[in-house]
Amino acid sequence: MQAHHKEQGGTIVTVMDDVSVEYRRQPKTPRREASRLFLAVSALLRFVPLYAMWLALSGFFDVFHMTVGVVCCLAVAVFSQAILPPRPASPFPLRPLLFMPGYCLWLLWEIVKANVWVLYLVFHPRMMEKIDPRLFTFKSRLTSRVALTVFANSITLTPGTITVSVNERGDFLVHAIDGKSAGGLPGEMEKKIAATFGE
């Protein structure tokens, strides 16, 4: 394996030509059981934004489509309980709820810019010279599972980069289409997510 190291914003980034990824099961940590009322409120908090998104994207407001939306969104809210269980001991996440809309708008603008850059690469006469795919690793300073998940998904949503692997220690393995796409990570995106979740 050949690796090239460079320092980027205080973070050591390793660019590798060949990568083998080892997946290990994380030990389960015991969690406090939630009351039925807490579970119901948690499901409702997931149902409301899902249904709002359904209405916004479907564009149909007749009884049939709205009923189908209620059934589908309710099913997702209930079944996601096993994936995103509430933690009664944790405080209500008011800060992320307040800061997330601003982060989403910022991310949307980054997605637009990345789309333009990828479009430029695809239509460039010397496309094969411009595109320089690579895998690189970095360690994020984010600590919570939710923040790391948002970071990993944000990287994948941005054209030109895909999160290949991430663990609870914040070790990321990312694929980038070229050096410019790789150069922005972890960078501003990590700082925005850290501010959103108060880390």
mmCIF file of C-alpha atoms in Angstrom:
data_model
loop_
_atom_site.group_PDB
_atom_site.id
_atom_site.type_symbol
_atom_site.label_atom_id
_atom_site.label_comp_id
_atom_site.label_asym_id
_atom_site.label_seq_id
_atom_site.Cartn_x
_atom_site.Cartn_y
_atom_site.Cartn_z
ATOM 1 C CA MET A 1 0.000 0.000 0.000
ATOM 2 C CA GLN A 2 1.328 3.420 -0.918
ATOM 3 C CA ALA A 3 0.312 6.333 1.269
ATOM 4 C CA HIS A 4 1.001 10.041 0.968
ATOM 5 C CA HIS A 5 0.629 12.254 4.032
ATOM 6 C CA LYS A 6 -0.202 15.929 4.056
ATOM 7 C CA GLU A 7 -1.358 18.369 6.702
ATOM 8 C CA GLN A 8 -4.680 20.076 6.100
ATOM 9 C CA GLY A 9 -6.082 22.546 8.594
ATOM 10 C CA GLY A 10 -4.336 20.880 11.503
ATOM 11 C CA THR A 11 -5.519 17.421 10.435
ATOM 12 C CA ILE A 12 -3.211 14.783 8.982
ATOM 13 C CA VAL A 13 -4.789 13.452 5.775
ATOM 14 C CA THR A 14 -3.555 10.175 4.272
ATOM 15 C CA VAL A 15 -4.158 9.607 0.561
ATOM 16 C CA MET A 16 -3.890 5.931 -0.336
ATOM 17 C CA ASP A 17 -3.644 4.118 -3.648
ATOM 18 C CA ASP A 18 -4.964 0.821 -2.256
ATOM 19 C CA VAL A 19 -7.183 0.439 0.789
ATOM 20 C CA SER A 20 -8.474 -2.552 2.732
ATOM 21 C CA VAL A 21 -11.318 -1.786 5.109
ATOM 22 C CA GLU A 22 -11.930 -3.906 8.183
ATOM 23 C CA TYR A 23 -15.404 -3.850 9.698
ATOM 24 C CA ARG A 24 -15.763 -4.690 13.367
ATOM 25 C CA ARG A 25 -18.880 -4.972 15.466
ATOM 26 C CA GLN A 26 -19.168 -2.323 18.150
ATOM 27 C CA PRO A 27 -20.038 -3.614 21.627
ATOM 28 C CA LYS A 28 -23.591 -2.863 22.684
ATOM 29 C CA THR A 29 -23.935 -0.373 25.495
ATOM 30 C CA PRO A 30 -26.861 -0.671 27.912
ATOM 31 C CA ARG A 31 -29.380 2.140 27.702
ATOM 32 C CA ARG A 32 -32.116 3.293 29.992
ATOM 33 C CA GLU A 33 -35.599 2.159 29.011
ATOM 34 C CA ALA A 34 -37.927 4.875 27.768
ATOM 35 C CA SER A 35 -41.501 5.320 28.939
ATOM 36 C CA ARG A 36 -44.384 4.771 26.539
ATOM 37 C CA LEU A 37 -45.163 8.486 26.546
ATOM 38 C CA PHE A 38 -41.563 9.294 25.669
ATOM 39 C CA LEU A 39 -41.625 6.730 22.839
ATOM 40 C CA ALA A 40 -44.871 8.211 21.498
ATOM 41 C CA VAL A 41 -43.482 11.760 21.560
ATOM 42 C CA SER A 42 -40.289 10.561 19.876
ATOM 43 C CA ALA A 43 -42.302 8.881 17.087
ATOM 44 C CA LEU A 44 -44.457 11.991 16.683
ATOM 45 C CA LEU A 45 -41.380 14.211 16.362
ATOM 46 C CA ARG A 46 -40.226 12.022 13.470
ATOM 47 C CA PHE A 47 -43.675 11.711 11.898
ATOM 48 C CA VAL A 48 -44.405 15.457 11.602
ATOM 49 C CA PRO A 49 -41.374 16.447 9.457
ATOM 50 C CA LEU A 50 -41.725 13.267 7.382
ATOM 51 C CA TYR A 51 -45.362 14.036 6.608
ATOM 52 C CA ALA A 52 -44.560 17.679 5.862
ATOM 53 C CA MET A 53 -41.914 16.495 3.402
ATOM 54 C CA TRP A 54 -44.408 14.048 1.868
ATOM 55 C CA LEU A 55 -46.932 16.829 1.270
ATOM 56 C CA ALA A 56 -44.297 19.181 -0.134
ATOM 57 C CA LEU A 57 -42.843 16.641 -2.567
ATOM 58 C CA SER A 58 -46.028 14.841 -3.666
ATOM 59 C CA GLY A 59 -48.063 17.930 -4.562
ATOM 60 C CA PHE A 60 -51.322 15.951 -4.177
ATOM 61 C CA PHE A 61 -53.770 17.010 -1.484
ATOM 62 C CA ASP A 62 -56.684 14.668 -2.117
ATOM 63 C CA VAL A 63 -57.896 12.218 0.515
ATOM 64 C CA PHE A 64 -56.258 9.162 -1.054
ATOM 65 C CA HIS A 65 -52.723 10.567 -1.337
ATOM 66 C CA MET A 66 -52.838 12.278 2.056
ATOM 67 C CA THR A 67 -54.023 9.023 3.686
ATOM 68 C CA VAL A 68 -51.263 7.032 1.983
ATOM 69 C CA GLY A 69 -48.806 9.653 3.235
ATOM 70 C CA VAL A 70 -50.043 9.303 6.809
ATOM 71 C CA VAL A 71 -49.765 5.498 6.704
ATOM 72 C CA CYS A 72 -46.269 5.494 5.126
ATOM 73 C CA CYS A 73 -44.824 8.217 7.356
ATOM 74 C CA LEU A 74 -46.344 6.654 10.474
ATOM 75 C CA ALA A 75 -44.842 3.285 9.551
ATOM 76 C CA VAL A 76 -41.399 4.837 9.034
ATOM 77 C CA ALA A 77 -41.664 6.749 12.324
ATOM 78 C CA VAL A 78 -42.603 3.580 14.243
ATOM 79 C CA PHE A 79 -40.109 1.201 12.597
ATOM 80 C CA SER A 80 -37.247 3.693 12.884
ATOM 81 C CA GLN A 81 -37.611 3.443 16.665
ATOM 82 C CA ALA A 82 -35.209 0.483 16.601
ATOM 83 C CA ILE A 83 -32.657 2.425 14.536
ATOM 84 C CA LEU A 84 -32.909 5.770 16.334
ATOM 85 C CA PRO A 85 -34.051 4.940 19.865
ATOM 86 C CA PRO A 86 -34.736 7.885 22.175
ATOM 87 C CA ARG A 87 -32.448 8.391 25.149
ATOM 88 C CA PRO A 88 -34.480 9.633 28.139
ATOM 89 C CA ALA A 89 -31.355 10.560 30.067
ATOM 90 C CA SER A 90 -30.299 13.000 27.340
ATOM 91 C CA PRO A 91 -31.555 16.595 27.316
ATOM 92 C CA PHE A 92 -33.999 17.660 24.623
ATOM 93 C CA PRO A 93 -31.937 18.505 21.522
ATOM 94 C CA LEU A 94 -33.043 22.128 21.243
ATOM 95 C CA ARG A 95 -29.791 23.463 19.795
ATOM 96 C CA PRO A 96 -29.705 21.090 16.771
ATOM 97 C CA LEU A 97 -33.360 21.880 16.026
ATOM 98 C CA LEU A 98 -32.584 25.601 15.990
ATOM 99 C CA PHE A 99 -29.334 25.403 14.018
ATOM 100 C CA MET A 100 -30.169 22.574 11.581
ATOM 101 C CA PRO A 101 -32.261 24.699 9.145
ATOM 102 C CA GLY A 102 -29.340 27.095 8.703
ATOM 103 C CA TYR A 103 -26.946 24.191 8.163
ATOM 104 C CA CYS A 104 -29.294 22.622 5.599
ATOM 105 C CA LEU A 105 -29.391 25.876 3.618
ATOM 106 C CA TRP A 106 -25.591 26.082 3.719
ATOM 107 C CA LEU A 107 -25.306 22.436 2.635
ATOM 108 C CA LEU A 108 -27.753 23.025 -0.222
ATOM 109 C CA TRP A 109 -25.529 25.825 -1.535
ATOM 110 C CA GLU A 110 -22.461 23.570 -1.240
ATOM 111 C CA ILE A 111 -24.294 20.873 -3.203
ATOM 112 C CA VAL A 112 -25.098 23.376 -5.949
ATOM 113 C CA LYS A 113 -21.450 24.496 -6.156
ATOM 114 C CA ALA A 114 -20.209 20.892 -6.197
ATOM 115 C CA ASN A 115 -22.686 20.052 -8.961
ATOM 116 C CA VAL A 116 -21.315 22.893 -11.074
ATOM 117 C CA TRP A 117 -17.750 21.678 -10.479
ATOM 118 C CA VAL A 118 -18.564 18.075 -11.433
ATOM 119 C CA LEU A 119 -20.403 19.348 -14.516
ATOM 120 C CA TYR A 120 -17.274 21.304 -15.448
ATOM 121 C CA LEU A 121 -15.127 18.176 -15.070
ATOM 122 C CA VAL A 122 -17.477 16.025 -17.138
ATOM 123 C CA PHE A 123 -17.627 18.439 -20.082
ATOM 124 C CA HIS A 124 -13.990 19.520 -19.989
ATOM 125 C CA PRO A 125 -12.071 18.561 -23.189
ATOM 126 C CA ARG A 126 -9.319 17.068 -20.998
ATOM 127 C CA MET A 127 -11.704 15.292 -18.647
ATOM 128 C CA MET A 128 -9.473 12.239 -18.182
ATOM 129 C CA GLU A 129 -6.616 14.473 -17.038
ATOM 130 C CA LYS A 130 -8.804 16.558 -14.721
ATOM 131 C CA ILE A 131 -10.484 13.650 -12.963
ATOM 132 C CA ASP A 132 -8.118 12.153 -10.396
ATOM 133 C CA PRO A 133 -10.074 9.748 -8.136
ATOM 134 C CA ARG A 134 -8.612 8.965 -4.739
ATOM 135 C CA LEU A 135 -9.359 7.487 -1.330
ATOM 136 C CA PHE A 136 -8.261 9.441 1.720
ATOM 137 C CA THR A 137 -8.720 9.233 5.469
ATOM 138 C CA PHE A 138 -9.087 11.795 8.214
ATOM 139 C CA LYS A 139 -10.114 11.833 11.868
ATOM 140 C CA SER A 140 -13.053 14.042 12.742
ATOM 141 C CA ARG A 141 -13.256 15.972 15.986
ATOM 142 C CA LEU A 142 -17.001 15.225 16.194
ATOM 143 C CA THR A 143 -17.937 12.820 18.975
ATOM 144 C CA SER A 144 -21.672 12.069 18.957
ATOM 145 C CA ARG A 145 -23.185 9.423 16.703
ATOM 146 C CA VAL A 146 -25.770 11.839 15.306
ATOM 147 C CA ALA A 147 -23.156 14.459 14.397
ATOM 148 C CA LEU A 148 -20.924 11.830 12.753
ATOM 149 C CA THR A 149 -23.913 10.457 10.829
ATOM 150 C CA VAL A 150 -24.898 13.914 9.595
ATOM 151 C CA PHE A 151 -21.292 14.558 8.569
ATOM 152 C CA ALA A 152 -21.003 11.235 6.704
ATOM 153 C CA ASN A 153 -24.303 11.795 4.889
ATOM 154 C CA SER A 154 -23.424 15.395 4.052
ATOM 155 C CA ILE A 155 -20.188 14.249 2.415
ATOM 156 C CA THR A 156 -22.091 11.698 0.341
ATOM 157 C CA LEU A 157 -24.808 14.194 -0.622
ATOM 158 C CA THR A 158 -22.173 16.578 -1.982
ATOM 159 C CA PRO A 159 -21.310 15.554 -5.569
ATOM 160 C CA GLY A 160 -17.699 14.474 -6.016
ATOM 161 C CA THR A 161 -17.301 12.823 -2.611
ATOM 162 C CA ILE A 162 -18.662 9.640 -1.029
ATOM 163 C CA THR A 163 -18.231 8.391 2.532
ATOM 164 C CA VAL A 164 -16.933 4.826 2.220
ATOM 165 C CA SER A 165 -16.513 4.087 5.914
ATOM 166 C CA VAL A 166 -16.853 5.811 9.294
ATOM 167 C CA ASN A 167 -16.675 4.532 12.860
ATOM 168 C CA GLU A 168 -17.650 5.860 16.276
ATOM 169 C CA ARG A 169 -14.110 7.132 16.879
ATOM 170 C CA GLY A 170 -14.510 9.569 13.981
ATOM 171 C CA ASP A 171 -12.215 7.795 11.515
ATOM 172 C CA PHE A 172 -13.449 8.554 7.989
ATOM 173 C CA LEU A 173 -12.575 6.881 4.699
ATOM 174 C CA VAL A 174 -13.794 9.016 1.783
ATOM 175 C CA HIS A 175 -13.657 8.669 -2.000
ATOM 176 C CA ALA A 176 -13.205 11.883 -3.991
ATOM 177 C CA ILE A 177 -13.368 12.468 -7.727
ATOM 178 C CA ASP A 178 -10.392 14.843 -7.725
ATOM 179 C CA GLY A 179 -8.013 16.783 -5.526
ATOM 180 C CA LYS A 180 -10.221 19.870 -5.242
ATOM 181 C CA SER A 181 -13.164 17.833 -3.975
ATOM 182 C CA ALA A 182 -10.908 16.110 -1.442
ATOM 183 C CA GLY A 183 -9.255 19.345 -0.337
ATOM 184 C CA GLY A 184 -12.361 20.726 1.352
ATOM 185 C CA LEU A 185 -12.626 17.969 3.952
ATOM 186 C CA PRO A 186 -13.046 17.956 6.870
ATOM 187 C CA GLY A 187 -12.898 21.772 6.720
ATOM 188 C CA GLU A 188 -15.900 24.078 6.899
ATOM 189 C CA MET A 189 -18.479 21.284 6.815
ATOM 190 C CA GLU A 190 -17.163 19.759 10.031
ATOM 191 C CA LYS A 191 -17.088 23.184 11.713
ATOM 192 C CA LYS A 192 -20.710 23.875 10.735
ATOM 193 C CA ILE A 193 -21.865 20.498 12.091
ATOM 194 C CA ALA A 194 -19.869 20.997 15.302
ATOM 195 C CA ALA A 195 -21.581 24.373 15.787
ATOM 196 C CA THR A 196 -24.976 22.833 15.042
ATOM 197 C CA PHE A 197 -24.576 20.128 17.682
ATOM 198 C CA GLY A 198 -22.582 22.215 20.153
ATOM 199 C CA GLU A 199 -19.389 20.150 19.976
#
